[in-house]
PDB file of C-alpha atoms in Angstrom:
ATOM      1  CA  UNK A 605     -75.630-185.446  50.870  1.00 78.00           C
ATOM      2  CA  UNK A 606     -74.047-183.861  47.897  1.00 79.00           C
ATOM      3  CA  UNK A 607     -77.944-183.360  46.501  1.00 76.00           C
ATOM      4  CA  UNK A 608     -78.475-181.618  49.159  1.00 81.00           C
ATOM      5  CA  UNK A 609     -75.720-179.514  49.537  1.00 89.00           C
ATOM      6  CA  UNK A 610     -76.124-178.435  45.458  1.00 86.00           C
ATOM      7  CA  UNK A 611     -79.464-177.660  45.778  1.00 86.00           C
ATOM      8  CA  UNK A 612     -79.023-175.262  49.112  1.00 91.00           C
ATOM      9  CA  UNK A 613     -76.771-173.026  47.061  1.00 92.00           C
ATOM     10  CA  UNK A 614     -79.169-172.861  43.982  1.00 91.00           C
ATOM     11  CA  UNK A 615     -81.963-172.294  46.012  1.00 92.00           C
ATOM     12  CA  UNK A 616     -79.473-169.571  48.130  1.00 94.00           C
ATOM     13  CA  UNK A 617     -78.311-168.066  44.990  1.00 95.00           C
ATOM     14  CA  UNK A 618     -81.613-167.981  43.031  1.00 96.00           C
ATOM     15  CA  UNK A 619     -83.847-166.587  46.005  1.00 95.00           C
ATOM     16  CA  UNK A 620     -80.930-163.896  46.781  1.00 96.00           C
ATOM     17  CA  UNK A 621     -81.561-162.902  43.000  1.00 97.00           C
ATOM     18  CA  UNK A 622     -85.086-163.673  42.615  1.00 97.00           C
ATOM     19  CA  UNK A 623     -85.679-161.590  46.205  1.00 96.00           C
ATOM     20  CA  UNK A 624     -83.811-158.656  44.161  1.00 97.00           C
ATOM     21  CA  UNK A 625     -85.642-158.431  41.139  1.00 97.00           C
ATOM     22  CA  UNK A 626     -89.250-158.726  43.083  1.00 97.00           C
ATOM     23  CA  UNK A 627     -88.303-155.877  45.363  1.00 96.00           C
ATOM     24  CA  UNK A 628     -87.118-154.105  42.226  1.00 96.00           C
ATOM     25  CA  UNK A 629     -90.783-154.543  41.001  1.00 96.00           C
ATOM     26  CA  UNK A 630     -92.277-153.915  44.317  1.00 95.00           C
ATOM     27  CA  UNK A 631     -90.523-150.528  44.603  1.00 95.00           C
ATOM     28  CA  UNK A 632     -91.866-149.688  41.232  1.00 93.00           C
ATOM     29  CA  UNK A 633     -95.591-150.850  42.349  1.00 93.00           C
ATOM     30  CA  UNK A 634     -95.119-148.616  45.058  1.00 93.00           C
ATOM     31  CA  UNK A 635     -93.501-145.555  43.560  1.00 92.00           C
ATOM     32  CA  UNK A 636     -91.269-145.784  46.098  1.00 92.00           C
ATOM     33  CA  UNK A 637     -87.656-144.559  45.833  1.00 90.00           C
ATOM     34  CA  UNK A 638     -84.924-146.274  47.318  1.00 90.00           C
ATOM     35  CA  UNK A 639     -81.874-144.860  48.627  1.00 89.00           C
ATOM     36  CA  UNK A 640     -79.518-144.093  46.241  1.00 88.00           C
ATOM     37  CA  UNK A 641     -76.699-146.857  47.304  1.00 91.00           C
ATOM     38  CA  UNK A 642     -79.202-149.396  47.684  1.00 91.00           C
ATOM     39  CA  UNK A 643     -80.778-148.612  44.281  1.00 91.00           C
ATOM     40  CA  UNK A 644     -77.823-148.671  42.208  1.00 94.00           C
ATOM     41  CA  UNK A 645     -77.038-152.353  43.649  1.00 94.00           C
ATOM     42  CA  UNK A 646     -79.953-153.444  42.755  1.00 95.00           C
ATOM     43  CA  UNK A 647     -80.248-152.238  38.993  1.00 95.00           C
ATOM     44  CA  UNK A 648     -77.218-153.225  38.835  1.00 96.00           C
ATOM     45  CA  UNK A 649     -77.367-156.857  40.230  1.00 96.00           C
ATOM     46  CA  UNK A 650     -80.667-157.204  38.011  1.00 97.00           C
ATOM     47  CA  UNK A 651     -80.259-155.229  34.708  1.00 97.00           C
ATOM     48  CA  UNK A 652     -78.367-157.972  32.801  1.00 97.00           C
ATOM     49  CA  UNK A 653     -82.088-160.307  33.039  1.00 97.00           C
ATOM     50  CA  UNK A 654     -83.857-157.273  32.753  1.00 97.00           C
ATOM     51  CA  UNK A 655     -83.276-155.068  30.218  1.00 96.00           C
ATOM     52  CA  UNK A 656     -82.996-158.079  27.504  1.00 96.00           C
ATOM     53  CA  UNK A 657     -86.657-159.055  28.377  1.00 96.00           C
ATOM     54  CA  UNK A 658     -87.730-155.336  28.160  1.00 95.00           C
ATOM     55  CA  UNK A 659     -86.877-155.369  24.590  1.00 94.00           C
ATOM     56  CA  UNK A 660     -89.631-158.371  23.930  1.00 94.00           C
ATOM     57  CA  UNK A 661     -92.605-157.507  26.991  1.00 92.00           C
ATOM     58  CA  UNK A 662     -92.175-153.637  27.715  1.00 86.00           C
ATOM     59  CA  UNK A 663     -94.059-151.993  30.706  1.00 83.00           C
ATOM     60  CA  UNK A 664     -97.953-152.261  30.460  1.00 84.00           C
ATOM     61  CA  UNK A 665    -100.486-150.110  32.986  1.00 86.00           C
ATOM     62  CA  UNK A 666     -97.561-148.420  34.249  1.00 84.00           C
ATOM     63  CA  UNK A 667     -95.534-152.020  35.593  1.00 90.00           C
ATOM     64  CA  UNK A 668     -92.325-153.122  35.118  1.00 92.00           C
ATOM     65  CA  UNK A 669     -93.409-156.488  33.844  1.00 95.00           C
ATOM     66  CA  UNK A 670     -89.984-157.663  32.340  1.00 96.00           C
ATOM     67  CA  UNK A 671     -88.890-157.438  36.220  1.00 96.00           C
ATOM     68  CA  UNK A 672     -91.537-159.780  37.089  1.00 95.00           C
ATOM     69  CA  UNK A 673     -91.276-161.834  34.269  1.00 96.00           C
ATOM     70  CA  UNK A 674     -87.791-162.341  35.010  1.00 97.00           C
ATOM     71  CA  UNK A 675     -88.471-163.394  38.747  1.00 97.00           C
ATOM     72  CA  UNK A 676     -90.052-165.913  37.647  1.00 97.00           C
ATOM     73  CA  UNK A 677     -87.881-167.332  34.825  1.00 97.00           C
ATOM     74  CA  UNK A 678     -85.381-167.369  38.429  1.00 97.00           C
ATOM     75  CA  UNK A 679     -87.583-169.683  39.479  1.00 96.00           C
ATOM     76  CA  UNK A 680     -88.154-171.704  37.154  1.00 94.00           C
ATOM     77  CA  UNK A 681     -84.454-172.366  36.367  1.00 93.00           C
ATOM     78  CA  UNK A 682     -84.304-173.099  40.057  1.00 92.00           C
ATOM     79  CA  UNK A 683     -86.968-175.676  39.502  1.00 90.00           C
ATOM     80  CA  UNK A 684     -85.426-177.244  36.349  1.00 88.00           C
ATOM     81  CA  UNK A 685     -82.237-177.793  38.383  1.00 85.00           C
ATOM     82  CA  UNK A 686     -84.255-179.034  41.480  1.00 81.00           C
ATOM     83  CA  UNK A 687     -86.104-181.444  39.776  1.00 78.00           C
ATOM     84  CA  UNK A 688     -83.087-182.629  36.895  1.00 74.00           C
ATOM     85  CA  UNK A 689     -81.385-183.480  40.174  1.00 68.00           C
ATOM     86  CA  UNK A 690     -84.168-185.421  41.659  1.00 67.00           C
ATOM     87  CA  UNK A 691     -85.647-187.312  39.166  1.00 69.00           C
ATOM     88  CA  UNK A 692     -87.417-186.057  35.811  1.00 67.00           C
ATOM     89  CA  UNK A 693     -90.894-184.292  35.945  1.00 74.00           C
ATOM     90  CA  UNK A 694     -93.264-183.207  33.279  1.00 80.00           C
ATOM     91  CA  UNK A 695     -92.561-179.363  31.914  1.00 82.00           C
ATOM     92  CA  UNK A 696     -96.217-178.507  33.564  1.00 85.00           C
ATOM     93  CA  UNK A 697     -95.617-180.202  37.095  1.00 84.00           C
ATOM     94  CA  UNK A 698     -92.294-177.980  36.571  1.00 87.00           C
ATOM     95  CA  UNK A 699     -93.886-175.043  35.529  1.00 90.00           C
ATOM     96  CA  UNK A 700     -96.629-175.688  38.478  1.00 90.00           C
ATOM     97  CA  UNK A 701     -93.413-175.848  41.368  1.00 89.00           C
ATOM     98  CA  UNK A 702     -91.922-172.590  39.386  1.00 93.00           C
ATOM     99  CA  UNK A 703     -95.040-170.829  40.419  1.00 95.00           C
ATOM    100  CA  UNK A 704     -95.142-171.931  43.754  1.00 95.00           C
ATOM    101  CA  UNK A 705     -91.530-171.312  44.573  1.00 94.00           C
ATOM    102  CA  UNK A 706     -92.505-167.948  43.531  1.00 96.00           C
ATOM    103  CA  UNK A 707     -94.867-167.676  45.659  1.00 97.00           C
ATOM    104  CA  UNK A 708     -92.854-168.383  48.521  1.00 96.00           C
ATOM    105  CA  UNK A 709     -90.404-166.228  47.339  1.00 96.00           C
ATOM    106  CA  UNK A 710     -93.019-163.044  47.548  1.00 97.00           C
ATOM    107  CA  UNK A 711     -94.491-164.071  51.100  1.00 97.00           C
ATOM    108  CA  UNK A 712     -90.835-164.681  52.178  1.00 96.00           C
ATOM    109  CA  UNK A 713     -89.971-161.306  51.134  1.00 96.00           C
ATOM    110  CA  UNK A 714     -92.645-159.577  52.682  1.00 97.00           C
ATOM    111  CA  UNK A 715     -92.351-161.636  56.102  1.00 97.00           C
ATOM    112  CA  UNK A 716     -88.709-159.634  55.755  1.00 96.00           C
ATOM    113  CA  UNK A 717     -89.829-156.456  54.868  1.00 96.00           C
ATOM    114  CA  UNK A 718     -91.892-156.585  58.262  1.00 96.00           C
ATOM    115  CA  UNK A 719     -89.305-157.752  60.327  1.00 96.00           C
ATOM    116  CA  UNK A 720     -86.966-154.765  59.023  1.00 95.00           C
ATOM    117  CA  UNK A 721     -89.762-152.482  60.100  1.00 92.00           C
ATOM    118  CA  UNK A 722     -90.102-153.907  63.559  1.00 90.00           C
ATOM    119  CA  UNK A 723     -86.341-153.937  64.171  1.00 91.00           C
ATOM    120  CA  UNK A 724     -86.234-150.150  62.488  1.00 90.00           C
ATOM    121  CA  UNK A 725     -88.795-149.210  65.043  1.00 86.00           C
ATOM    122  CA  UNK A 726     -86.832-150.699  67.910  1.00 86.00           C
ATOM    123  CA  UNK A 727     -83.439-149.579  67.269  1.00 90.00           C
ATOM    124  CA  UNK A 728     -83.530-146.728  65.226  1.00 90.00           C
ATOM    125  CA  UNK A 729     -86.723-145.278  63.647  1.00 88.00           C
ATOM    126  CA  UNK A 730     -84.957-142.501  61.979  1.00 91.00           C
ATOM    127  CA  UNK A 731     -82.127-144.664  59.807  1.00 90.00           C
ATOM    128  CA  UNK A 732     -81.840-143.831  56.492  1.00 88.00           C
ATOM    129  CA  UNK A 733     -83.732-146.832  55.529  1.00 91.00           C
ATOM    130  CA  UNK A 734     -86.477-146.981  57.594  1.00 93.00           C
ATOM    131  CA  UNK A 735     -88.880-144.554  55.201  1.00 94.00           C
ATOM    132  CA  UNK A 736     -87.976-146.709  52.278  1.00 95.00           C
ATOM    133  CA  UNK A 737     -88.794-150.198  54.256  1.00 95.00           C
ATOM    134  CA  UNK A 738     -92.084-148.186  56.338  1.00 95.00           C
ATOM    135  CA  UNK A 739     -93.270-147.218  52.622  1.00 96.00           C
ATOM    136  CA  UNK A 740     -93.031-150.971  50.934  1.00 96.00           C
ATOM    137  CA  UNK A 741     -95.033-152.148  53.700  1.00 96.00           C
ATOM    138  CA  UNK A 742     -97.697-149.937  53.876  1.00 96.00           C
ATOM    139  CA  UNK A 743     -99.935-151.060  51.817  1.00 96.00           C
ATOM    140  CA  UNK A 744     -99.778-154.560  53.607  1.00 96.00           C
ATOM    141  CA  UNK A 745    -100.048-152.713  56.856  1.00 96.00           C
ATOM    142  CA  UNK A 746    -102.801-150.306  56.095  1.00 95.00           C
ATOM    143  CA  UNK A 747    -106.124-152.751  56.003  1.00 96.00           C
ATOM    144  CA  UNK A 748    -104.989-153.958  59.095  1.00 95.00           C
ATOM    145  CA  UNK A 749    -104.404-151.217  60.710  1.00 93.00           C
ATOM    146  CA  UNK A 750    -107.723-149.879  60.255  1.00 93.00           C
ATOM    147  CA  UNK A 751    -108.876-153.410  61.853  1.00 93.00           C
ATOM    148  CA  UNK A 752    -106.826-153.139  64.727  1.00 91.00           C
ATOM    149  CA  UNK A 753    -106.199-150.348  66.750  1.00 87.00           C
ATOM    150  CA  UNK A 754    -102.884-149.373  68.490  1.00 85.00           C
ATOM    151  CA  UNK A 755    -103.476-150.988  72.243  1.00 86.00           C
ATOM    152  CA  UNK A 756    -101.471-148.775  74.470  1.00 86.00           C
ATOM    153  CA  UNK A 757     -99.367-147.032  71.606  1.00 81.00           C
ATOM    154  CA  UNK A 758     -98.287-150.217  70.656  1.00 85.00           C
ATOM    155  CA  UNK A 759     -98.597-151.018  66.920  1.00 87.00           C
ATOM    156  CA  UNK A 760     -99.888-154.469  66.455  1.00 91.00           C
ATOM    157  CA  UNK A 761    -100.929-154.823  62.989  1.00 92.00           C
ATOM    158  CA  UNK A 762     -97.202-156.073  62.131  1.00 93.00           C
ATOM    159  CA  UNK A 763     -97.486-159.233  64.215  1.00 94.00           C
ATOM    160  CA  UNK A 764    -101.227-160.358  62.942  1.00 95.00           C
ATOM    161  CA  UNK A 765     -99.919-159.499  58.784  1.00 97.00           C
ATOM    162  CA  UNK A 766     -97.175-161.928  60.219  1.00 97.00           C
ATOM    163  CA  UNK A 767     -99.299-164.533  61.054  1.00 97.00           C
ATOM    164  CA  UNK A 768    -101.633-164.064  57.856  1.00 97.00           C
ATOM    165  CA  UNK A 769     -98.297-164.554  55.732  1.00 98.00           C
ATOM    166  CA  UNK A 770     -97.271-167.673  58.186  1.00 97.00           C
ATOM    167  CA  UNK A 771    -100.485-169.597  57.682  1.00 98.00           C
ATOM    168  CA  UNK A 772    -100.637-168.255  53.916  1.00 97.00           C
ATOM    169  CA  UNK A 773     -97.433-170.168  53.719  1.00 97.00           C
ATOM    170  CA  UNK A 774     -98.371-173.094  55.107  1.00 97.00           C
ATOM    171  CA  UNK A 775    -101.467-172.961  53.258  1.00 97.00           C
ATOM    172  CA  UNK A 776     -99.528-173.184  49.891  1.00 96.00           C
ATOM    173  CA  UNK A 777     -97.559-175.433  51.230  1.00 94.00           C
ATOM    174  CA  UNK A 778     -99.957-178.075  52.170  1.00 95.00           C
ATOM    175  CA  UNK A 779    -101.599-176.923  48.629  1.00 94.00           C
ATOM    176  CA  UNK A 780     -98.274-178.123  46.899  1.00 90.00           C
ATOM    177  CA  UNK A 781     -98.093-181.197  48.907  1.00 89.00           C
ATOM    178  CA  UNK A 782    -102.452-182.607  47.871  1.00 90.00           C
ATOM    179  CA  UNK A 783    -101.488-181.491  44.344  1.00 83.00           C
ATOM    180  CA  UNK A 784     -98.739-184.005  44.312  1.00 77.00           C
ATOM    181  CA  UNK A 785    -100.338-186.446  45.904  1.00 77.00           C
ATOM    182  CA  UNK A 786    -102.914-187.100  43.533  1.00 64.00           C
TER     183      UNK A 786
END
């Protein structure tokens, strides 16, 4: 019980953080600006991993790969404590669930993005953060939205990139589970 307990709040704690820095990068991808509150929490919840790793991998084609770099070192810390908990594993097979758990991490985060949109589109489409949340998802949006066409001014592209992230999930999921099974 106590296993399980310890690793809930590391997961908690690392895919709060982890969920920060890879909507830090996303925002960048995007060239999308936040608004102003929201930004400053997030440079400043993330700047103390970031800014060290920017001194040794600075940005490359116009990315922020320090950001994404240190995303992943969340995860992979995550997975070290996981796994030292457990039982011990081999640095690739930990490496291996670090990428996963990443993974995870980025379809979780954009199964949340859409969900803000859908509840900013039912409550209030004007709040101040429904540009900033529209904008992150529309390049998800946009391919299948030219697929499927509104049906009675009803937007249902939303639901189906739901569904694609669902089974994408599972996918990976059943993915983990063969690879440890050999």
């Amino acid at each position: 019980m106590l296993h399980g307990i310890i690793t809930f709040v590391i997961d908690t704690v690392t895919g709060l953080f982890a969920g920060f820095l890879l909507l830090r990068f996303w925002m960048q991808v995007q060239r999308v600006r936040p608004p102003l509150g929201l930004a400053q929490a997030i440079f400043q919840i993330t700047d103390w991993l970031v800014h060290p790793i920017r001194r040794i991998v600075p940005g490359f084609a116009g990315y922020d790969w320090a950001t994404l770099i240190g995303a992943f070192l969340v995860a992979l810390l995550s997975m070290l404590v996981d796994v030292w908990l457990l039982s011990q594993f081999s640095v690739q097979t930990i490496f291996l669930l670090a990428i996963f758990r990443m993974l995870q991490w980025i379809l979780y985060g954009l199964m949340a993005l859409l969900v803000l949109e859908a509840v900013f589109s039912w409550v209030n489409p004007h709040a101040p953060f429904a540009p900033f949340v529209r904008a992150l998802n529309e390049p998800v949006l946009s391919p299948f939205r030219k697929l499927i066409p509104p049906l009675g001014g009803l937007d249902f592209s939303p639901l189906v990139v739901l569904i694609v992230l669902q089974v994408l999930s599972k996918v990976l999921n059943e993915l983990l589970l063969k690879l440890f099974m050999l």
